[in-house]
Amino acid sequence: MTRKPDPMHLLLHQFPELTITGLAVGSVYALIALGYTMVYGVLQLINFAHSEVFMFGTFAVAWVAMAIHGPNSRSENLEQAAGILLLGLVAAMVLSGIVALLLERVAYRPLIKKKAPKIIALISAIGAAFALEEVMGLRDRIASAFGLGQRLSNYVQGARNPYTMPVTVRPHPLFSIGNYKITDVDILMIVAALLMMFLLETFVKRTRFGKGIRAVAQDPEAAALMGVNSTRVVQLTFLIGGLMAGVGATLYMIRIGSTTAAGGDLLGIKAFTAAVMGGIGNLRGALIGGLVLGVVENWGIAVLGDSWKDVTSFVLLVLILLVRPSGILGEALGKARA
């Protein structure tokens, strides 16, 4: 009779692999979490439609690959796929940014101008999330209504089924830590998250627009008296969140390679968990929360099994908030040091 492997032995044996791959997945969580954190830091609102902003970005990457390579599947290493991935990155950032701006314009700005209760804005965000998901899920019918169903069949057919990018990125091992060979895809995902975090924090702390964001986050009325256009600041905040989601979407498609109209739901919840865990409203907290969540999820899989992956994430959130209710870092965007 075969003995079941001891969970702790499995964790220790695969510790380098579980940690590195957890950091890679956590990088996607972190980039999405930055959007939640930016909006909350400025408006004190949770943008629950941000997961759909990410989802649109994943489709943008897949559509670029489809437009260039056609429907035939092929496997390429990171260097070979660099050109198409860069185009996909631009497309994802542009589309996610546009969706985020439309979201702000339609679902938030009218309520902000009317000084509606925050619970109303939250309900509006949830409604917008369902609407955006349904738009993507009905894209085949939308295209047919305009007489484009046949011409766009590669992009709209099976609208509610998983949509796979025709180009599969093949990871290339670079060096080993323990018994795990770290790949170029692992490095790319982790470095990209750190780089985007650095650029975003530099923007918020060092630029005039960034200082405007911090001013509105700290005291909207005082910022208005000083001539800061709060509407522009809110637009910029949503745009930045959309751009970060586009980067996360590109990294996600590099690693996973497929998406669905409902693909942002669980990832959005995980990213929101990461933002709260790190300290909602704190940029570095979003990064740390995402990385920690990805790593602990992988450790939990080794100890408890795949079916406990999501449970591990949310139990970790509860434990951290019980010890530190403000999150790991907990400093709000408006109080960030210059």
GROMACS .gro file of C-alpha atoms in nm:
model
  338
    1MET     CA    1   0.000   0.000   0.000
    2THR     CA    2   0.145   0.336  -0.106
    3ARG     CA    3   0.190   0.583   0.177
    4LYS     CA    4   0.053   0.932   0.126
    5PRO     CA    5   0.339   1.188   0.125
    6ASP     CA    6   0.374   1.386   0.446
    7PRO     CA    7   0.245   1.742   0.378
    8MET     CA    8   0.524   1.913   0.569
    9HIS     CA    9   0.787   1.704   0.392
   10LEU     CA   10   0.627   1.796   0.060
   11LEU     CA   11   0.633   2.165   0.156
   12LEU     CA   12   1.000   2.155   0.256
   13HIS     CA   13   1.100   1.949  -0.049
   14GLN     CA   14   0.923   2.187  -0.292
   15PHE     CA   15   0.979   2.504  -0.092
   16PRO     CA   16   1.186   2.693  -0.358
   17GLU     CA   17   0.941   2.607  -0.637
   18LEU     CA   18   0.633   2.692  -0.430
   19THR     CA   19   0.784   3.021  -0.317
   20ILE     CA   20   0.907   3.143  -0.657
   21THR     CA   21   0.590   3.046  -0.844
   22GLY     CA   22   0.386   3.197  -0.561
   23LEU     CA   23   0.573   3.526  -0.600
   24ALA     CA   24   0.505   3.515  -0.975
   25VAL     CA   25   0.131   3.465  -0.928
   26GLY     CA   26   0.131   3.716  -0.643
   27SER     CA   27   0.276   3.973  -0.883
   28VAL     CA   28  -0.049   3.962  -1.082
   29TYR     CA   29  -0.251   4.000  -0.762
   30ALA     CA   30  -0.035   4.298  -0.665
   31LEU     CA   31  -0.079   4.481  -0.995
   32ILE     CA   32  -0.457   4.443  -0.982
   33ALA     CA   33  -0.457   4.539  -0.613
   34LEU     CA   34  -0.291   4.870  -0.700
   35GLY     CA   35  -0.611   4.973  -0.880
   36TYR     CA   36  -0.823   4.901  -0.573
   37THR     CA   37  -0.577   5.088  -0.353
   38MET     CA   38  -0.555   5.396  -0.576
   39VAL     CA   39  -0.932   5.443  -0.597
   40TYR     CA   40  -0.985   5.377  -0.228
   41GLY     CA   41  -0.705   5.614  -0.133
   42VAL     CA   42  -0.867   5.901  -0.323
   43LEU     CA   43  -1.242   5.832  -0.295
   44GLN     CA   44  -1.263   5.599   0.005
   45LEU     CA   45  -1.463   5.368  -0.222
   46ILE     CA   46  -1.410   5.007  -0.329
   47ASN     CA   47  -1.419   4.977  -0.708
   48PHE     CA   48  -1.557   4.627  -0.741
   49ALA     CA   49  -1.569   4.663  -1.120
   50HIS     CA   50  -1.189   4.678  -1.134
   51SER     CA   51  -1.173   4.301  -1.188
   52GLU     CA   52  -1.356   4.348  -1.519
   53VAL     CA   53  -1.107   4.620  -1.618
   54PHE     CA   54  -0.841   4.350  -1.576
   55MET     CA   55  -1.051   4.098  -1.770
   56PHE     CA   56  -1.077   4.329  -2.073
   57GLY     CA   57  -0.697   4.359  -2.067
   58THR     CA   58  -0.655   3.982  -2.089
   59PHE     CA   59  -0.874   3.971  -2.399
   60ALA     CA   60  -0.675   4.255  -2.555
   61VAL     CA   61  -0.355   4.048  -2.529
   62ALA     CA   62  -0.524   3.740  -2.675
   63TRP     CA   63  -0.680   3.940  -2.960
   64VAL     CA   64  -0.346   4.093  -3.057
   65ALA     CA   65  -0.194   3.745  -3.074
   66MET     CA   66  -0.490   3.625  -3.281
   67ALA     CA   67  -0.462   3.920  -3.521
   68ILE     CA   68  -0.091   3.858  -3.582
   69HIS     CA   69  -0.067   3.478  -3.578
   70GLY     CA   70  -0.419   3.369  -3.664
   71PRO     CA   71  -0.605   3.083  -3.493
   72ASN     CA   72  -0.331   2.822  -3.535
   73SER     CA   73  -0.163   2.742  -3.205
   74ARG     CA   74   0.211   2.768  -3.170
   75SER     CA   75   0.466   2.763  -2.889
   76GLU     CA   76   0.742   3.023  -2.860
   77ASN     CA   77   0.998   3.112  -2.601
   78LEU     CA   78   0.991   3.453  -2.435
   79GLU     CA   79   1.245   3.603  -2.675
   80GLN     CA   80   1.059   3.486  -2.983
   81ALA     CA   81   0.727   3.613  -2.848
   82ALA     CA   82   0.869   3.946  -2.723
   83GLY     CA   83   0.732   4.152  -3.014
   84ILE     CA   84   0.378   4.023  -2.989
   85LEU     CA   85   0.384   4.049  -2.610
   86LEU     CA   86   0.493   4.412  -2.623
   87LEU     CA   87   0.209   4.490  -2.864
   88GLY     CA   88  -0.026   4.295  -2.637
   89LEU     CA   89   0.098   4.494  -2.337
   90VAL     CA   90   0.024   4.824  -2.512
   91ALA     CA   91  -0.319   4.701  -2.623
   92ALA     CA   92  -0.403   4.572  -2.275
   93MET     CA   93  -0.299   4.896  -2.106
   94VAL     CA   94  -0.493   5.106  -2.359
   95LEU     CA   95  -0.811   4.897  -2.344
   96SER     CA   96  -0.804   4.860  -1.964
   97GLY     CA   97  -0.735   5.232  -1.930
   98ILE     CA   98  -1.029   5.320  -2.156
   99VAL     CA   99  -1.265   5.085  -1.971
  100ALA     CA  100  -1.152   5.231  -1.638
  101LEU     CA  101  -1.218   5.587  -1.762
  102LEU     CA  102  -1.563   5.488  -1.893
  103LEU     CA  103  -1.635   5.325  -1.559
  104GLU     CA  104  -1.544   5.644  -1.374
  105ARG     CA  105  -1.749   5.857  -1.612
  106VAL     CA  106  -2.065   5.645  -1.609
  107ALA     CA  107  -2.075   5.466  -1.274
  108TYR     CA  108  -1.900   5.707  -1.037
  109ARG     CA  109  -1.888   6.070  -1.148
  110PRO     CA  110  -2.266   6.135  -1.152
  111LEU     CA  111  -2.293   5.995  -0.799
  112ILE     CA  112  -1.992   6.192  -0.673
  113LYS     CA  113  -2.138   6.516  -0.810
  114LYS     CA  114  -2.468   6.445  -0.636
  115LYS     CA  115  -2.280   6.354  -0.315
  116ALA     CA  116  -2.461   6.023  -0.304
  117PRO     CA  117  -2.396   5.791  -0.008
  118LYS     CA  118  -2.096   5.564  -0.055
  119ILE     CA  119  -2.314   5.255  -0.038
  120ILE     CA  120  -2.488   5.378  -0.357
  121ALA     CA  121  -2.152   5.409  -0.533
  122LEU     CA  122  -2.066   5.058  -0.416
  123ILE     CA  123  -2.391   4.922  -0.562
  124SER     CA  124  -2.319   5.112  -0.885
  125ALA     CA  125  -1.975   4.950  -0.906
  126ILE     CA  126  -2.121   4.603  -0.858
  127GLY     CA  127  -2.380   4.671  -1.128
  128ALA     CA  128  -2.111   4.801  -1.363
  129ALA     CA  129  -1.906   4.487  -1.301
  130PHE     CA  130  -2.194   4.262  -1.407
  131ALA     CA  131  -2.263   4.484  -1.710
  132LEU     CA  132  -1.901   4.471  -1.831
  133GLU     CA  133  -1.888   4.095  -1.783
  134GLU     CA  134  -2.207   4.052  -1.984
  135VAL     CA  135  -2.079   4.278  -2.263
  136MET     CA  136  -1.782   4.045  -2.306
  137GLY     CA  137  -2.001   3.736  -2.266
  138LEU     CA  138  -2.238   3.860  -2.537
  139ARG     CA  139  -1.974   3.986  -2.779
  140ASP     CA  140  -2.077   3.726  -3.037
  141ARG     CA  141  -2.434   3.857  -3.041
  142ILE     CA  142  -2.316   4.219  -3.041
  143ALA     CA  143  -2.093   4.151  -3.342
  144SER     CA  144  -2.378   3.971  -3.522
  145ALA     CA  145  -2.613   4.263  -3.456
  146PHE     CA  146  -2.374   4.485  -3.651
  147GLY     CA  147  -2.330   4.226  -3.927
  148LEU     CA  148  -1.972   4.146  -3.823
  149GLY     CA  149  -2.024   3.802  -3.672
  150GLN     CA  150  -1.862   3.614  -3.960
  151ARG     CA  151  -1.576   3.859  -4.009
  152LEU     CA  152  -1.490   3.861  -3.638
  153SER     CA  153  -1.561   3.494  -3.574
  154ASN     CA  154  -1.207   3.427  -3.445
  155TYR     CA  155  -1.261   3.689  -3.174
  156VAL     CA  156  -1.624   3.646  -3.074
  157GLN     CA  157  -1.721   3.281  -3.121
  158GLY     CA  158  -1.795   3.083  -2.804
  159ALA     CA  159  -1.817   3.407  -2.612
  160ARG     CA  160  -1.876   3.242  -2.275
  161ASN     CA  161  -1.619   2.967  -2.322
  162PRO     CA  162  -1.250   2.999  -2.228
  163TYR     CA  163  -1.066   3.201  -2.491
  164THR     CA  164  -0.712   3.079  -2.549
  165MET     CA  165  -0.427   3.288  -2.685
  166PRO     CA  166  -0.289   3.115  -2.997
  167VAL     CA  167   0.071   3.181  -2.890
  168THR     CA  168   0.188   2.979  -2.590
  169VAL     CA  169   0.490   3.121  -2.411
  170ARG     CA  170   0.738   2.844  -2.330
  171PRO     CA  171   0.935   2.916  -2.009
  172HIS     CA  172   1.312   2.879  -2.032
  173PRO     CA  173   1.509   2.768  -1.721
  174LEU     CA  174   1.780   3.014  -1.620
  175PHE     CA  175   1.930   2.890  -1.293
  176SER     CA  176   1.843   2.666  -1.001
  177ILE     CA  177   1.756   2.732  -0.638
  178GLY     CA  178   1.740   2.402  -0.456
  179ASN     CA  179   1.560   2.157  -0.682
  180TYR     CA  180   1.369   2.422  -0.878
  181LYS     CA  181   1.489   2.582  -1.199
  182ILE     CA  182   1.381   2.945  -1.207
  183THR     CA  183   1.253   3.044  -1.552
  184ASP     CA  184   1.262   3.367  -1.747
  185VAL     CA  185   0.883   3.394  -1.707
  186ASP     CA  186   0.917   3.379  -1.326
  187ILE     CA  187   1.177   3.656  -1.334
  188LEU     CA  188   0.975   3.867  -1.577
  189MET     CA  189   0.661   3.858  -1.364
  190ILE     CA  190   0.832   3.942  -1.036
  191VAL     CA  191   1.057   4.212  -1.181
  192ALA     CA  192   0.765   4.369  -1.373
  193ALA     CA  193   0.559   4.399  -1.054
  194LEU     CA  194   0.849   4.556  -0.864
  195LEU     CA  195   0.926   4.794  -1.150
  196MET     CA  196   0.566   4.908  -1.189
  197MET     CA  197   0.542   4.959  -0.813
  198PHE     CA  198   0.858   5.173  -0.820
  199LEU     CA  199   0.736   5.381  -1.115
  200LEU     CA  200   0.393   5.433  -0.962
  201GLU     CA  201   0.529   5.534  -0.623
  202THR     CA  202   0.776   5.773  -0.787
  203PHE     CA  203   0.491   5.924  -0.989
  204VAL     CA  204   0.272   5.973  -0.681
  205LYS     CA  205   0.549   6.118  -0.466
  206ARG     CA  206   0.755   6.323  -0.712
  207THR     CA  207   0.527   6.462  -0.984
  208ARG     CA  208   0.279   6.748  -0.976
  209PHE     CA  209  -0.007   6.517  -1.073
  210GLY     CA  210   0.097   6.271  -0.805
  211LYS     CA  211   0.098   6.542  -0.543
  212GLY     CA  212  -0.252   6.637  -0.657
  213ILE     CA  213  -0.363   6.278  -0.601
  214ARG     CA  214  -0.217   6.279  -0.252
  215ALA     CA  215  -0.375   6.616  -0.175
  216VAL     CA  216  -0.724   6.500  -0.275
  217ALA     CA  217  -0.673   6.174  -0.085
  218GLN     CA  218  -0.577   6.362   0.230
  219ASP     CA  219  -0.827   6.653   0.223
  220PRO     CA  220  -1.049   6.706  -0.084
  221GLU     CA  221  -1.188   7.039   0.032
  222ALA     CA  222  -0.848   7.189   0.112
  223ALA     CA  223  -0.714   7.058  -0.221
  224ALA     CA  224  -1.002   7.229  -0.405
  225LEU     CA  225  -0.924   7.557  -0.228
  226MET     CA  226  -0.565   7.525  -0.347
  227GLY     CA  227  -0.683   7.491  -0.707
  228VAL     CA  228  -0.661   7.114  -0.748
  229ASN     CA  229  -0.921   6.984  -0.995
  230SER     CA  230  -1.065   6.686  -0.807
  231THR     CA  231  -1.249   6.556  -1.115
  232ARG     CA  232  -0.922   6.537  -1.310
  233VAL     CA  233  -0.753   6.370  -1.014
  234VAL     CA  234  -1.024   6.103  -0.995
  235GLN     CA  235  -0.998   6.044  -1.370
  236LEU     CA  236  -0.622   6.011  -1.344
  237THR     CA  237  -0.658   5.770  -1.052
  238PHE     CA  238  -0.891   5.541  -1.247
  239LEU     CA  239  -0.664   5.563  -1.552
  240ILE     CA  240  -0.357   5.461  -1.351
  241GLY     CA  241  -0.548   5.172  -1.199
  242GLY     CA  242  -0.652   5.061  -1.548
  243LEU     CA  243  -0.295   5.080  -1.677
  244MET     CA  244  -0.171   4.866  -1.386
  245ALA     CA  245  -0.450   4.616  -1.454
  246GLY     CA  246  -0.337   4.603  -1.819
  247VAL     CA  247   0.017   4.513  -1.713
  248GLY     CA  248  -0.120   4.246  -1.478
  249ALA     CA  249  -0.341   4.112  -1.757
  250THR     CA  250  -0.039   4.075  -1.987
  251LEU     CA  251   0.160   3.886  -1.724
  252TYR     CA  252  -0.142   3.666  -1.654
  253MET     CA  253  -0.178   3.573  -2.021
  254ILE     CA  254   0.194   3.500  -2.049
  255ARG     CA  255   0.165   3.247  -1.769
  256ILE     CA  256  -0.191   3.113  -1.805
  257GLY     CA  257  -0.265   3.178  -2.172
  258SER     CA  258  -0.646   3.174  -2.157
  259THR     CA  259  -0.925   3.387  -2.017
  260THR     CA  260  -1.306   3.406  -1.994
  261ALA     CA  261  -1.570   3.674  -1.958
  262ALA     CA  262  -1.594   3.577  -1.592
  263GLY     CA  263  -1.216   3.545  -1.559
  264GLY     CA  264  -1.178   3.853  -1.345
  265ASP     CA  265  -1.421   3.748  -1.071
  266LEU     CA  266  -1.202   3.532  -0.850
  267LEU     CA  267  -0.882   3.717  -0.938
  268GLY     CA  268  -1.051   4.043  -0.846
  269ILE     CA  269  -1.151   3.907  -0.507
  270LYS     CA  270  -0.798   3.780  -0.451
  271ALA     CA  271  -0.651   4.118  -0.550
  272PHE     CA  272  -0.893   4.299  -0.321
  273THR     CA  273  -0.788   4.061  -0.044
  274ALA     CA  274  -0.425   4.147  -0.116
  275ALA     CA  275  -0.501   4.521  -0.102
  276VAL     CA  276  -0.679   4.488   0.233
  277MET     CA  277  -0.412   4.257   0.367
  278GLY     CA  278  -0.134   4.500   0.279
  279GLY     CA  279  -0.328   4.804   0.397
  280ILE     CA  280  -0.599   4.939   0.169
  281GLY     CA  281  -0.490   5.278   0.037
  282ASN     CA  282  -0.120   5.195   0.064
  283LEU     CA  283   0.076   5.137  -0.257
  284ARG     CA  284   0.356   4.931  -0.107
  285GLY     CA  285   0.097   4.744   0.096
  286ALA     CA  286  -0.077   4.634  -0.224
  287LEU     CA  287   0.251   4.494  -0.355
  288ILE     CA  288   0.341   4.317  -0.031
  289GLY     CA  289  -0.013   4.186   0.013
  290GLY     CA  290  -0.017   4.040  -0.337
  291LEU     CA  291   0.321   3.871  -0.304
  292VAL     CA  292   0.242   3.731   0.041
  293LEU     CA  293  -0.095   3.604  -0.077
  294GLY     CA  294   0.054   3.426  -0.378
  295VAL     CA  295   0.324   3.257  -0.170
  296VAL     CA  296   0.095   3.149   0.114
  297GLU     CA  297  -0.156   3.011  -0.136
  298ASN     CA  298   0.112   2.787  -0.283
  299TRP     CA  299   0.230   2.675   0.060
  300GLY     CA  300  -0.130   2.597   0.150
  301ILE     CA  301  -0.168   2.381  -0.160
  302ALA     CA  302   0.132   2.172  -0.056
  303VAL     CA  303   0.008   2.124   0.300
  304LEU     CA  304  -0.370   2.106   0.256
  305GLY     CA  305  -0.426   2.029  -0.114
  306ASP     CA  306  -0.557   2.218  -0.417
  307SER     CA  307  -0.914   2.236  -0.290
  308TRP     CA  308  -0.801   2.447   0.007
  309LYS     CA  309  -0.621   2.710  -0.201
  310ASP     CA  310  -0.889   2.980  -0.178
  311VAL     CA  311  -0.971   2.898   0.183
  312THR     CA  312  -0.604   2.953   0.274
  313SER     CA  313  -0.611   3.300   0.119
  314PHE     CA  314  -0.911   3.425   0.311
  315VAL     CA  315  -0.811   3.263   0.640
  316LEU     CA  316  -0.479   3.445   0.608
  317LEU     CA  317  -0.665   3.772   0.554
  318VAL     CA  318  -0.874   3.720   0.868
  319LEU     CA  319  -0.570   3.633   1.079
  320ILE     CA  320  -0.375   3.939   0.965
  321LEU     CA  321  -0.669   4.172   1.027
  322LEU     CA  322  -0.725   4.024   1.373
  323VAL     CA  323  -0.366   4.108   1.464
  324ARG     CA  324  -0.340   4.432   1.264
  325PRO     CA  325  -0.680   4.568   1.148
  326SER     CA  326  -0.517   4.834   0.927
  327GLY     CA  327  -0.326   4.571   0.729
  328ILE     CA  328   0.044   4.491   0.714
  329LEU     CA  329   0.150   4.851   0.640
  330GLY     CA  330  -0.175   5.036   0.688
  331GLU     CA  331  -0.062   5.387   0.586
  332ALA     CA  332  -0.316   5.565   0.368
  333LEU     CA  333  -0.226   5.712   0.029
  334GLY     CA  334  -0.302   6.063   0.149
  335LYS     CA  335  -0.054   6.028   0.434
  336ALA     CA  336   0.231   5.893   0.223
  337ARG     CA  337   0.556   6.075   0.290
  338ALA     CA  338   0.693   6.307   0.026
   0.00000   0.00000   0.00000
